[in-house]
Coordinates of C-alpha atoms and ligand atoms in Angstrom, one line a residue:
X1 CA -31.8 -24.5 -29.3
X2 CA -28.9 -26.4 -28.1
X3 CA -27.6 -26.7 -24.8
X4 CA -24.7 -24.3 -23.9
X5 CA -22.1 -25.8 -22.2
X6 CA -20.5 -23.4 -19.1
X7 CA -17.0 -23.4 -18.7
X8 CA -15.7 -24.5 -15.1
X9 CA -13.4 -22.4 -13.1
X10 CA -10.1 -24.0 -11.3
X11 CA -8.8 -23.3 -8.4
X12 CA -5.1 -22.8 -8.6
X13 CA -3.0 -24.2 -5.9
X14 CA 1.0 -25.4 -5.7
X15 CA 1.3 -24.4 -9.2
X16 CA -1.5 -26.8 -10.4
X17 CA -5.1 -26.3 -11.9
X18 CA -7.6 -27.9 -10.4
X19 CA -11.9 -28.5 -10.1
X20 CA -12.1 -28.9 -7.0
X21 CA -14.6 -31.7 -5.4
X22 CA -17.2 -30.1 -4.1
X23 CA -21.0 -30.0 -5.6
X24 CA -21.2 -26.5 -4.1
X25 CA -20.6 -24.0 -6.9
X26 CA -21.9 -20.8 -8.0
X27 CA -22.1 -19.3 -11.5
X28 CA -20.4 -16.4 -13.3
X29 CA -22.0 -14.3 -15.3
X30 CA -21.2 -11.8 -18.5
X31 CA -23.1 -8.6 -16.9
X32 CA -22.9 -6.8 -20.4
X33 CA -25.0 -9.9 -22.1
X34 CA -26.6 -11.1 -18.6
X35 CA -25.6 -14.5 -19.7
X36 CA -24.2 -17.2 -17.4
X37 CA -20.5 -18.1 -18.9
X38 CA -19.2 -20.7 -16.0
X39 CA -20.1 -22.4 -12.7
X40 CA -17.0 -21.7 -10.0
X41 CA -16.4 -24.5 -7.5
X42 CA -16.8 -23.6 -3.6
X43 CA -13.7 -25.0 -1.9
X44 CA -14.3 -27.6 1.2
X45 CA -12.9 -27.0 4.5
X46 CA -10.1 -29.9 3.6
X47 CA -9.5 -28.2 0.0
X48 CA -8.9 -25.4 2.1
X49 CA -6.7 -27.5 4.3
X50 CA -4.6 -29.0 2.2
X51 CA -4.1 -25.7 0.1
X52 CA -2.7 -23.9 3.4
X53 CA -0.4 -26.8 4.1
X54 CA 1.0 -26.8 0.7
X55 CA 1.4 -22.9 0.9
X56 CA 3.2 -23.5 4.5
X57 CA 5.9 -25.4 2.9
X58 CA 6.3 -22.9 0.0
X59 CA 6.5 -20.3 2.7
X60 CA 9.2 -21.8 4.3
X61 CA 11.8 -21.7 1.4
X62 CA 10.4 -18.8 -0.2
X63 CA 10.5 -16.7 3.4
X64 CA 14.4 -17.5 2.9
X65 CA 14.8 -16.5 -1.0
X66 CA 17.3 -13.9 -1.2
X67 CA 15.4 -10.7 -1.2
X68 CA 17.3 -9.8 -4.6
X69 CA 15.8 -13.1 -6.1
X70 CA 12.3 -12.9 -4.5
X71 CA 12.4 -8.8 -6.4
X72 CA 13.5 -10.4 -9.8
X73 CA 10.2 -12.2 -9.7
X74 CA 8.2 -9.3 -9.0
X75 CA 10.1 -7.6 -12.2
X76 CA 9.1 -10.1 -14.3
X77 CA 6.2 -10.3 -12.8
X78 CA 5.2 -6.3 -13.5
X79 CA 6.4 -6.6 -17.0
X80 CA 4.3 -9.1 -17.9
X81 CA 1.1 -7.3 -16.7
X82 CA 2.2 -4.0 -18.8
X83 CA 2.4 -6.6 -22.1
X84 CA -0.9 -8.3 -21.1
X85 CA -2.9 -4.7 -20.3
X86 CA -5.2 -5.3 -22.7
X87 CA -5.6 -8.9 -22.7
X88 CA -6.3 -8.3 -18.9
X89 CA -8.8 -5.2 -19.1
X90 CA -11.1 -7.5 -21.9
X91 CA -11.2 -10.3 -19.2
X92 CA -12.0 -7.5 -16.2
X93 CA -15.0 -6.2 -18.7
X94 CA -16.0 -9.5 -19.5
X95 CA -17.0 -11.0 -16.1
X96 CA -16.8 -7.4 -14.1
X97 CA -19.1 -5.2 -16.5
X98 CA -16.9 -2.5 -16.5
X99 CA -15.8 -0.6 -19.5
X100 CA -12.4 -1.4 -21.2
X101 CA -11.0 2.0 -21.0
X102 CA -11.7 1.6 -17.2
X103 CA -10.1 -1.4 -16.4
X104 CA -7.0 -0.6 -17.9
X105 CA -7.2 2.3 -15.2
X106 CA -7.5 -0.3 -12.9
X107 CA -5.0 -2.3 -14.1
X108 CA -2.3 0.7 -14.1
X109 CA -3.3 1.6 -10.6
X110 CA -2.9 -2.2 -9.5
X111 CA 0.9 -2.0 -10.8
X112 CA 1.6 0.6 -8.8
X113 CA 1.4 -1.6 -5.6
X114 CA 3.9 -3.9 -7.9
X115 CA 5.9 -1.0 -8.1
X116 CA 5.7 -0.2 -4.6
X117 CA 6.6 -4.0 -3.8
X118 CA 9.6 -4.0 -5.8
X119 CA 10.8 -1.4 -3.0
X120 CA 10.1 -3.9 0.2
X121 CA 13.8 -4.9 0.9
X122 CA 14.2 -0.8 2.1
X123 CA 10.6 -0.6 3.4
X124 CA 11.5 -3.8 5.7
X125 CA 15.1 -3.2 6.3
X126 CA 15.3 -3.6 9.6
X127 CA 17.5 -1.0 12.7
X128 CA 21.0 -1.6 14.1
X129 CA 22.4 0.3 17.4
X130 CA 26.2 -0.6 18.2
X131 CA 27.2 -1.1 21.2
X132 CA 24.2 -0.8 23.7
X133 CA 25.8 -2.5 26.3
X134 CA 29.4 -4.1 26.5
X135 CA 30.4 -5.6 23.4
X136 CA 26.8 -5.8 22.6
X137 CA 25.0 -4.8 19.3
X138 CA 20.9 -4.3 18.9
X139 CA 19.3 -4.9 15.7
X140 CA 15.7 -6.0 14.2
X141 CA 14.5 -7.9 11.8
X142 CA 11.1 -7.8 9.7
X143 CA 10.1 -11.7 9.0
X144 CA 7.6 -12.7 6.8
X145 CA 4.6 -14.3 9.2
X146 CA 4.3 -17.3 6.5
X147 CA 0.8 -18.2 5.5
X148 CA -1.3 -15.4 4.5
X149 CA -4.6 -14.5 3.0
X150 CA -6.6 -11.8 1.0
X151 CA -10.3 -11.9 0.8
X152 CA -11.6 -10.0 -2.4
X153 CA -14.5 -8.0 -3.5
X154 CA -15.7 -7.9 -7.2
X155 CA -15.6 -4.5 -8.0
X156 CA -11.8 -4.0 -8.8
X157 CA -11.2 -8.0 -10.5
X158 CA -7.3 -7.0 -10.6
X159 CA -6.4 -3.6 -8.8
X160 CA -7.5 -5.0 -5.7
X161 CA -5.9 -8.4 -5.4
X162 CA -2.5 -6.8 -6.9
X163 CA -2.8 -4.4 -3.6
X164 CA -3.5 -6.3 -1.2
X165 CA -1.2 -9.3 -2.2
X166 CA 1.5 -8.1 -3.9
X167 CA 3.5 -7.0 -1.0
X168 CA 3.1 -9.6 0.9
X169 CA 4.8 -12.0 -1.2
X170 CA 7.5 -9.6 -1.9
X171 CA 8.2 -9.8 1.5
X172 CA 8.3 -13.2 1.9
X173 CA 4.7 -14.9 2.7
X174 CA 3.1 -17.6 0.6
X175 CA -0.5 -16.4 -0.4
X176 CA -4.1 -17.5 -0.5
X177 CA -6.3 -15.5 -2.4
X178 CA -9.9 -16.0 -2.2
X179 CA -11.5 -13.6 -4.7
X180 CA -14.8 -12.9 -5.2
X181 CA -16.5 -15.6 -6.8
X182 CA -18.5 -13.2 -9.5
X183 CA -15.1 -12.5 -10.7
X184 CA -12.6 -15.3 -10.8
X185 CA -10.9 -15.2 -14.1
X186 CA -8.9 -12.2 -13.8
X187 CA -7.4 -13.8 -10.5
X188 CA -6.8 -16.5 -12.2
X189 CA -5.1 -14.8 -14.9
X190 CA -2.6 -13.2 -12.6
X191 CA -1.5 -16.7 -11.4
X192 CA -0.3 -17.3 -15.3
X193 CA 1.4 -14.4 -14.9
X194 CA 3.1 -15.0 -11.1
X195 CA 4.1 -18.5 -13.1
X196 CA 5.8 -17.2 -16.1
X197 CA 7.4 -14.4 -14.0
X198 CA 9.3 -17.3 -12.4
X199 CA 7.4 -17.9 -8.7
X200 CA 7.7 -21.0 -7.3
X201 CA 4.8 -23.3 -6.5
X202 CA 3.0 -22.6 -3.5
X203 CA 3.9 -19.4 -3.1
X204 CA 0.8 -18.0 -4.9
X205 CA -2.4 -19.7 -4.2
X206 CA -5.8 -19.0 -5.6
X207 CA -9.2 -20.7 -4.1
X208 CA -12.4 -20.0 -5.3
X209 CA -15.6 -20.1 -2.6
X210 CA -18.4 -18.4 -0.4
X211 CA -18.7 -17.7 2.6
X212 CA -18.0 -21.3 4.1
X213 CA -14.8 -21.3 2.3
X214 CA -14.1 -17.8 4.0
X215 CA -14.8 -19.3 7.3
X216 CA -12.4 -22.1 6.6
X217 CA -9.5 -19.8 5.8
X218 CA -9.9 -17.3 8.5
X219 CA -10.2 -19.6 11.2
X220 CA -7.5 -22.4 10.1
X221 CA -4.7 -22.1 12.8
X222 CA -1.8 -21.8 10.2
X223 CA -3.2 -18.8 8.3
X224 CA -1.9 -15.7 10.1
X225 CA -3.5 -12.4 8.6
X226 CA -5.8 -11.8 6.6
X227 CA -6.5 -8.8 4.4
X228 CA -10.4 -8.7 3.4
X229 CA -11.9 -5.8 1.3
X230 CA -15.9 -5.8 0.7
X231 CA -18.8 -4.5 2.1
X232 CA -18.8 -3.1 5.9
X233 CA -21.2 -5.9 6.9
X234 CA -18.6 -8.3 6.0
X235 CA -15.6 -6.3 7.1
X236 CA -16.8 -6.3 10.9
X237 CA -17.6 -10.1 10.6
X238 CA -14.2 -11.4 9.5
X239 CA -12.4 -8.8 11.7
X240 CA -14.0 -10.0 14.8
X241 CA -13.5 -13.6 13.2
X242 CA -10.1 -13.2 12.9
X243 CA -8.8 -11.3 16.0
X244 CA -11.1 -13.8 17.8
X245 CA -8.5 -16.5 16.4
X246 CA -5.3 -14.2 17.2
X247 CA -4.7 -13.3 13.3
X248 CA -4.0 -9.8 12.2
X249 CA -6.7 -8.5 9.9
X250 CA -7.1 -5.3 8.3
X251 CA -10.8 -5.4 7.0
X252 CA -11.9 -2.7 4.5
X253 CA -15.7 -1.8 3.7
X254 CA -17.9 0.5 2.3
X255 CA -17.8 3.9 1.5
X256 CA -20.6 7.1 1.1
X257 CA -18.2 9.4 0.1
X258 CA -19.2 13.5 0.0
X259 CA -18.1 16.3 -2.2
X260 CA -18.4 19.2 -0.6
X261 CA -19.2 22.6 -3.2
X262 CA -18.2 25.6 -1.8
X263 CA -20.0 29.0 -3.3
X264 CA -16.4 30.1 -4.5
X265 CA -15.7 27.1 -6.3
X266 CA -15.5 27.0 -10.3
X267 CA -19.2 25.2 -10.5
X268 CA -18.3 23.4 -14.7
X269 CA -15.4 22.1 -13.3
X270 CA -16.9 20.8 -10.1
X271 CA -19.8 19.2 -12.3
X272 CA -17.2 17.5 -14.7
X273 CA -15.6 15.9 -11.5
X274 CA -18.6 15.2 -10.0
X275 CA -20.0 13.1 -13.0
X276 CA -17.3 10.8 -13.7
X277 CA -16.1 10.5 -9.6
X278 CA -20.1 9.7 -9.2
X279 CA -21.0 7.0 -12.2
X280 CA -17.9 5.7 -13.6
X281 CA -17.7 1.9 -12.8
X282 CA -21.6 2.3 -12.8
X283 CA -21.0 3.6 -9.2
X284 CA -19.4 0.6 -7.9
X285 CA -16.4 2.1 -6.5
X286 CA -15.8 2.2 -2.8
X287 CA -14.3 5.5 -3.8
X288 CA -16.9 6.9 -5.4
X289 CA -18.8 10.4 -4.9
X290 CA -22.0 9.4 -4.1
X291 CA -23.6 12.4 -2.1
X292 CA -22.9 16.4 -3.9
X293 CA -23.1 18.9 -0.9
X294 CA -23.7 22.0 -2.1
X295 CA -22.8 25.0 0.9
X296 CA -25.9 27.9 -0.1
X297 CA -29.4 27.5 -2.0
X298 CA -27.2 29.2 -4.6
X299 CA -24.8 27.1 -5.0
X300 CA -27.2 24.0 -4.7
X301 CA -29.2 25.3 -7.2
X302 CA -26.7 26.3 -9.8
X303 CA -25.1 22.9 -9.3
X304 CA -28.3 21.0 -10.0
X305 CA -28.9 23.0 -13.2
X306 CA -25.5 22.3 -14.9
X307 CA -25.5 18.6 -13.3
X308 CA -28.8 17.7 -14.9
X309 CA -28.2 17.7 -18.6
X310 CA -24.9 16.0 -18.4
X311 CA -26.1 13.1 -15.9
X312 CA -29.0 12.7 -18.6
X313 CA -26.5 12.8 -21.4
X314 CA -24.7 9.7 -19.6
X315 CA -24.5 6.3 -21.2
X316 CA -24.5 2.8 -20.2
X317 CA -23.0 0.0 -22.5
X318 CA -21.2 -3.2 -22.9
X319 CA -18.2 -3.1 -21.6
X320 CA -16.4 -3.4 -25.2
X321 CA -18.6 -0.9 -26.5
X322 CA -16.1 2.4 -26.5
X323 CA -19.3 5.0 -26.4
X324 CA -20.3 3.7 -23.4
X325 CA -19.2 6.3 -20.3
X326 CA -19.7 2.5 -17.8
X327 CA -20.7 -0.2 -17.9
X328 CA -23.6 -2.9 -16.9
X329 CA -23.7 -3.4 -12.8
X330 CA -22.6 -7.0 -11.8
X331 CA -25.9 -8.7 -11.2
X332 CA -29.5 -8.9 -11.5
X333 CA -29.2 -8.4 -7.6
X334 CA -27.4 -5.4 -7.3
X335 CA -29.6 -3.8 -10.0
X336 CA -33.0 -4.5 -7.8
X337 CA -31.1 -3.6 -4.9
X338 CA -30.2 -0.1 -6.3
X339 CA -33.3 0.3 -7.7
X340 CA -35.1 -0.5 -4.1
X341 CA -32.7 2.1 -3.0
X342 CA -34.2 4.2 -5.3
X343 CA -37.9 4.0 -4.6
X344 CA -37.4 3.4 -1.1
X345 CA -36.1 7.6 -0.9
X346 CA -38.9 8.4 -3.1
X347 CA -41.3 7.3 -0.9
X348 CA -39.1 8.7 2.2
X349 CA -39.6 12.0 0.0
X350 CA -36.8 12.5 -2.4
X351 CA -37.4 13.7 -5.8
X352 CA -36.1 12.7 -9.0
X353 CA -33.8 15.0 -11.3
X354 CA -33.0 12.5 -13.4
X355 CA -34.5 8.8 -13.6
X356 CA -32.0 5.9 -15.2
X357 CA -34.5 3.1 -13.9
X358 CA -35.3 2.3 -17.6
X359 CA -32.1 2.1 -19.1
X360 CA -31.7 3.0 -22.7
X361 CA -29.4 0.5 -23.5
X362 CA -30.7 -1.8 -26.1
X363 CA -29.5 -5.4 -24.5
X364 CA -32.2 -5.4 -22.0
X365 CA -30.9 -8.6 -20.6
X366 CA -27.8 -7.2 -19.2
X367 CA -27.6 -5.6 -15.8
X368 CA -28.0 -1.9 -17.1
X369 CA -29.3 1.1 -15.7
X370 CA -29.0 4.5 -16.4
X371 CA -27.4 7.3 -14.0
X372 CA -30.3 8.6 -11.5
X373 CA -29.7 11.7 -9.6
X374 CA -32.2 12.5 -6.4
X375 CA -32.2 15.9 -4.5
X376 CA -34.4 16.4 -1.5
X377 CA -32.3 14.0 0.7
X378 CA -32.6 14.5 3.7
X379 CA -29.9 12.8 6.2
X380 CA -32.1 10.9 8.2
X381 CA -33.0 8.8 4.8
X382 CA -31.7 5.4 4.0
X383 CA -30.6 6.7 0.9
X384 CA -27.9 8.7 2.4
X385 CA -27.1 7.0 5.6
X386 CA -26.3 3.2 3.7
X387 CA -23.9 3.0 0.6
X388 CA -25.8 2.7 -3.0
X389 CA -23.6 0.3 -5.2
X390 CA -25.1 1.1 -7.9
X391 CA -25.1 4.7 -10.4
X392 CA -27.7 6.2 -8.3
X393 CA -26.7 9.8 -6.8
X394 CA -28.0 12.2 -4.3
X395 CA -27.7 16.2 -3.6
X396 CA -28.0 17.2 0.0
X397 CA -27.5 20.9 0.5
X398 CA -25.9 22.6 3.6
X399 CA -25.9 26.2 5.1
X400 CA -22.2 26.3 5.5
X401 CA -18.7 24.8 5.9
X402 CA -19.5 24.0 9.6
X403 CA -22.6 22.1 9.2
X404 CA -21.0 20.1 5.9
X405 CA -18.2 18.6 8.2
X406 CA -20.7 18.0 11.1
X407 CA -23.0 16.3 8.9
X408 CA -20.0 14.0 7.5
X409 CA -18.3 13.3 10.8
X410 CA -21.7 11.8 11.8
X411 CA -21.8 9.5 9.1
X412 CA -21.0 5.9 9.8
X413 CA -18.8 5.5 6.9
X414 CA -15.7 7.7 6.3
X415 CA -13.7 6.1 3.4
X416 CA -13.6 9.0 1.1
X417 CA -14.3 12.7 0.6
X418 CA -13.7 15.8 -1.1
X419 CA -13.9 19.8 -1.0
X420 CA -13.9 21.9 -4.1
X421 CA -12.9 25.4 -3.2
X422 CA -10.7 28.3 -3.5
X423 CA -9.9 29.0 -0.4
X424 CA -7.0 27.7 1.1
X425 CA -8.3 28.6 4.3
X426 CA -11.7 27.0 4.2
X427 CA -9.5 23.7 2.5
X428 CA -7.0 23.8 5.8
X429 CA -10.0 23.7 8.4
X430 CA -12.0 20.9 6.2
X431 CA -8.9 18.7 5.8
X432 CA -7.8 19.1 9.5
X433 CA -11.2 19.0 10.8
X434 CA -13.5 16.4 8.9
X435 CA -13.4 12.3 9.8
X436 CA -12.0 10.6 7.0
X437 CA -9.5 8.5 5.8
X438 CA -9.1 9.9 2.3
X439 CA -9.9 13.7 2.2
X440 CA -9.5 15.3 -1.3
X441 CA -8.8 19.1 -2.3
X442 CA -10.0 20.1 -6.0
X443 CA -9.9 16.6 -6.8
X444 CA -12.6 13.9 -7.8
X445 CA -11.4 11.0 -6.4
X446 CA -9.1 11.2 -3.0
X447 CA -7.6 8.0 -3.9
X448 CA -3.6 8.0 -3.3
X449 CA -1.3 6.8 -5.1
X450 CA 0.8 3.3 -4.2
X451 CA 3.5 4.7 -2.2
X452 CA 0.8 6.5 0.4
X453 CA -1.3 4.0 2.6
X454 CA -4.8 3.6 1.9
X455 CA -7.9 3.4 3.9
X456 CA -11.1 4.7 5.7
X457 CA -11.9 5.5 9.2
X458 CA -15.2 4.2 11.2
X459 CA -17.2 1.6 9.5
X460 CA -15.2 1.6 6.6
X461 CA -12.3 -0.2 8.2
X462 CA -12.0 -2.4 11.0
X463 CA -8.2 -3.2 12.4
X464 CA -5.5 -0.3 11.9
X465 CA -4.0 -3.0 9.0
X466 CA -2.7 -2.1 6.2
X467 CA -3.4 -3.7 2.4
X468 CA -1.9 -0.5 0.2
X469 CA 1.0 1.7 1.1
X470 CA 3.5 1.1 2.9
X471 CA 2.4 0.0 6.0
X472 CA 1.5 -3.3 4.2
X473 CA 5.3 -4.2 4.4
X474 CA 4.8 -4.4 8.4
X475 CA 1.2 -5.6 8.8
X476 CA 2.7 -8.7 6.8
X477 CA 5.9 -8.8 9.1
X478 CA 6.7 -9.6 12.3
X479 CA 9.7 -7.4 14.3
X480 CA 12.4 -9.2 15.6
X481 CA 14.6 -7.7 18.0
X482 CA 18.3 -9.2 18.6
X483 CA 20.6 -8.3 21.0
X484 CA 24.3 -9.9 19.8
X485 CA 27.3 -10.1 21.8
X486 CA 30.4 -11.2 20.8
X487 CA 33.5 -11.4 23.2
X488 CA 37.1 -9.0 22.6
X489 CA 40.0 -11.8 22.7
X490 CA 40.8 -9.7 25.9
X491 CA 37.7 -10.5 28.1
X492 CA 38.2 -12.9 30.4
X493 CA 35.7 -12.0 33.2
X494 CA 33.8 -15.0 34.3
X495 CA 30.6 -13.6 36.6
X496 CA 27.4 -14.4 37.3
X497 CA 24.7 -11.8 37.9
X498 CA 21.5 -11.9 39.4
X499 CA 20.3 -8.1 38.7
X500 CA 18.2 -6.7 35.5
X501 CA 20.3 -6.1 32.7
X502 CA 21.5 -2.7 32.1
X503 CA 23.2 -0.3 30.2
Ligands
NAD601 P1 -18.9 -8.5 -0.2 O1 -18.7 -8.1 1.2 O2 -20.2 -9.1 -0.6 O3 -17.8 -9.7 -0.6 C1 -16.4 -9.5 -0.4 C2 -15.8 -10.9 -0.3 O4 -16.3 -11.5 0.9 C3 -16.0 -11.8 -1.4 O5 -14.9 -12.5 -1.7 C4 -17.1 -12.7 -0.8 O6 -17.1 -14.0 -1.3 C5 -16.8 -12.8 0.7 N1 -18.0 -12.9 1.5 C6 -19.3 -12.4 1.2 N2 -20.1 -12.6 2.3 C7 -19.3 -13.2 3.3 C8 -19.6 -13.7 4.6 N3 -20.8 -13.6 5.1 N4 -18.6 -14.2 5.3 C9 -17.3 -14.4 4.7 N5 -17.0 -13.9 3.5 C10 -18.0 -13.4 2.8 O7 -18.4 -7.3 -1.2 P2 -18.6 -7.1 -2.7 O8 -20.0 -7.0 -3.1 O9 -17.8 -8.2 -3.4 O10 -17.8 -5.8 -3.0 C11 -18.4 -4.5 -2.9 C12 -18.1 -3.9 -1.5 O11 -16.7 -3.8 -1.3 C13 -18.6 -2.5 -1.4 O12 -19.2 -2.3 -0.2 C14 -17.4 -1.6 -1.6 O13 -17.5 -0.3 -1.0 C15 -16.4 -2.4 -0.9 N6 -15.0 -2.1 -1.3 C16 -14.2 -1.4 -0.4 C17 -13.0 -1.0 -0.7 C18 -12.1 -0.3 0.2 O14 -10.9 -0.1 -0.1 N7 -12.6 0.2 1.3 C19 -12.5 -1.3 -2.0 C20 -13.3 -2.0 -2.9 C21 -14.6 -2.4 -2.5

């Protein structure tokens, strides 16, 4: 057999491709085949360096681009990600796992922050009071804060970057993107597309890299926020990182997001919602449904009936294959550590309703598994206290409405959840009474839309930043406040005074 020869990822910085000189690198694989398709260079500290110098020029010019100029780009920009959907979603499947169909989702959903961009100049348009004092005018100004960085997981290869970045160049910052190194084409691929849309060098920077590469960016004195999304773990690190060295940060993490099944609810199309918010992506959304809370033994058990069959009927593929319902997880590593996750409950006393631990598929060297379903969770278990990244699902049962949102207020995590009811009255006291960022009514995934801001409460976000919706237009701006006077021909008072300024 010959030897294959991996391709090696760039980084892309000032407009130029380049290998980087480092000897640390990891690899990236194809999850669908298992196979190992590049090696991705680890930027240095002085890579790192010289990338934020280069983006601090860029900043400078590009921070005074007229805003109408600075739009045009994103335009373009937008445009050429509608033509390229499909080119795009191919590249997401190959290094992500994830199923075509899906990432075109993704994709759409990621030009939505484009669209939501393309409205900065009235987000950031700044106030103006006349005449606050003798000939004196008030007004602020948003500025851009200059160098800027986002930090990305792997599990949304385009959405993510696009949300978190996107507005922050419209508005006038130069960018360093650090995506996650299991995924770096698609970032990569967006560069291409920042460059034919017309962005100048420097503006738009991409560097590939661990953890030490991480450190390097979020501690260098000329970066000045930093937008991280990943797991909690990480979240708290780089938020206490960063404030530690005076930067804004807005640090996203994990989620364990409920659906809550009241007995009135219409129980088909709660189990229709429940399977594709629960195993699409092969569970790796930080929006996904991963616990079903059934209120009533009745409704628990009518639930687990009707869930069973479809969950079994679910099927893992290749991300090109169009039968498949999602695709292959994204390593060898998050496989085991789904299937620990697993055993681990069973042993703790969970039972299995449905067991994908041997996965149908026939590519057995791909990161597959089937969709499991446990019941019998308890919420002192692992299983439901710690986020499962992985198509792995549980059903803990409740006596009622009240004991539902205690149960979820407890929880460390409070990204996302849900309530399928109909009763308005029931919906009113869950939505104004439960602990979560993103609280859903009748719908599977409480994810909302661009022009609405994002994010969870407790462990699932540190820092009140912003990296969707429009509070992303402040967290990358600074207020200026200026107080203008200009003289009537007419005054001619000379005086000095000693006393506060006043009105
Ligand atoms: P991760 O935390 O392992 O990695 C995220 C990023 O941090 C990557 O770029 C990685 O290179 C870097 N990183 C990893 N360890 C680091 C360290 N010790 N110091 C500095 N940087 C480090 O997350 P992941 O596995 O890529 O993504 C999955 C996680 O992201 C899940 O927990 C998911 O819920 C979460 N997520 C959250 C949201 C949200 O909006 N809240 C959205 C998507 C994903």
């Amino acid at each position: 057999m010959g030897t294959v020869t991996l391709d090696v990822v760039n980084h892309y910085i000032n407009g130029q491709h380049f290998k980087g000189e480092n000897d640390r690198f990891g690899y990236v694989y194809n999850p669908s085949t298992g196979q190992k398709i590049a090696t991705v260079p680890y930027a240095t500290a002085e890579e790192v360096d010289e990338t934020v110098n280069l983006a601090k020029q860029a900043a400078k010019k590009w921070g005074k681009t007229s805003v109408g100029k600075r739009i045009q780009v994103l335009f373009k920009f937008r445009q050429l990600l509608v033509e390229h959907t499909e080119e795009l979603a191919r590249l997401i499947g190959k290094e992500n796992g994830k199923t075509i169909s899906d990432a075109k989702g993704e994709i759409s959903r990621g030009i939505e922050s484009v669209d939501l961009a393309i409205g900065a100049p009235h987000i950031i348009k700044g106030e103006h009071s006349v005449n606050v004092g003798g000939e004196i005018n008030a007004y602020s100004m948003n500025q851009p804060l200059g160098v800027v960085t986002c930090i990305a997981p792997f599990n949304f290869p385009v959405m993510i970057p696009l949300a978190m970045s996107t507005m922050a160049v419209a508005v006038g910052n130069a960018m360093i993107l650090k995506p996650s190194e299991k995924v770096p084409y698609s970032a990569l691929f967006l560069s291409k597309l920042w460059e034919e849309a017309g962005l100048p060098n420097g503006v738009w920077n991409v560097v590939n890299g661990d953890k030490d590469t991480v450190d390097a960016i979020i501690t260098h004195k000329d970066v000045k926020a930093i937008s991280f999304v990943g797991s909690s773990k990480v979240a708290k690190i780089i938020y206490e990182t960063g404030t530690k060295h005076h930067k804004r940060v807005a640090a996203y993490g994990g989620g364990k997001n409920h659906m809550v099944i009241m007995p009135d609810a219409d129980i088909d199309k709660v189990v229709d919602s429940f399977v594709g918010a629960a195993y699409g992506s092969a569970g790796q959304r930080c929006m996904s449904i991963s616990v079903a809370m059934p209120v009533g033994q009745k409704t628990a058990a009518l639930f687990t009936e009707k869930l069973k069959s479809k969950v079994e009927a679910l099927k893992a593929g290749a991300y090109d294959d169009e039968s498949a319902d999602f695709g292959a997880l994204i390593s060898e590593d998050a496989k085991q550590a789904t299937l620990r996750a697993i055993d681990e409950a069973v042993k703790e006393g969970a039972h299995i309703v449905v067991d994908g631990r041997n996965p149908k598929v026939e590519n057995k060297a791909g990161f597959y598994l089937d969709a499991t379903l446990l019941d019998h969770v308890t919420p002192d278990m692992k299983m439901y206290k710690e986020e499962v990244f992985g198509p792995a699902r549980i059903i803990v049962p409740v006596e009622s409405l009240d004991e539902s949102i205690s149960l979820i207020n407890d929880h460390q995590l409070g990204n996302g959840v849900t309530i399928f009811t109909n009763n308005g009255g029931d919906a009113r006291k869950f939505t104004q009474e439960i602990e979560v960022g993103m609280t859903g009514v009748n719908v599977p995934v409480p994810i909302p839309v661009g022009y609405h801001n994002f994010g969870g409460w407790k462990d699932s976000r540190f820092g009140e930043g912003q990296m969707f919706g429009p509070d992303t237009a402040r967290f990358f701006t600074k207020t200026k406040t200026v107080s203008e006077r200009w003289f009537d021909r007419e005054d001619t008072t000379n005086e000095t005074n000693f006393d506060f300024p006043s009105s």
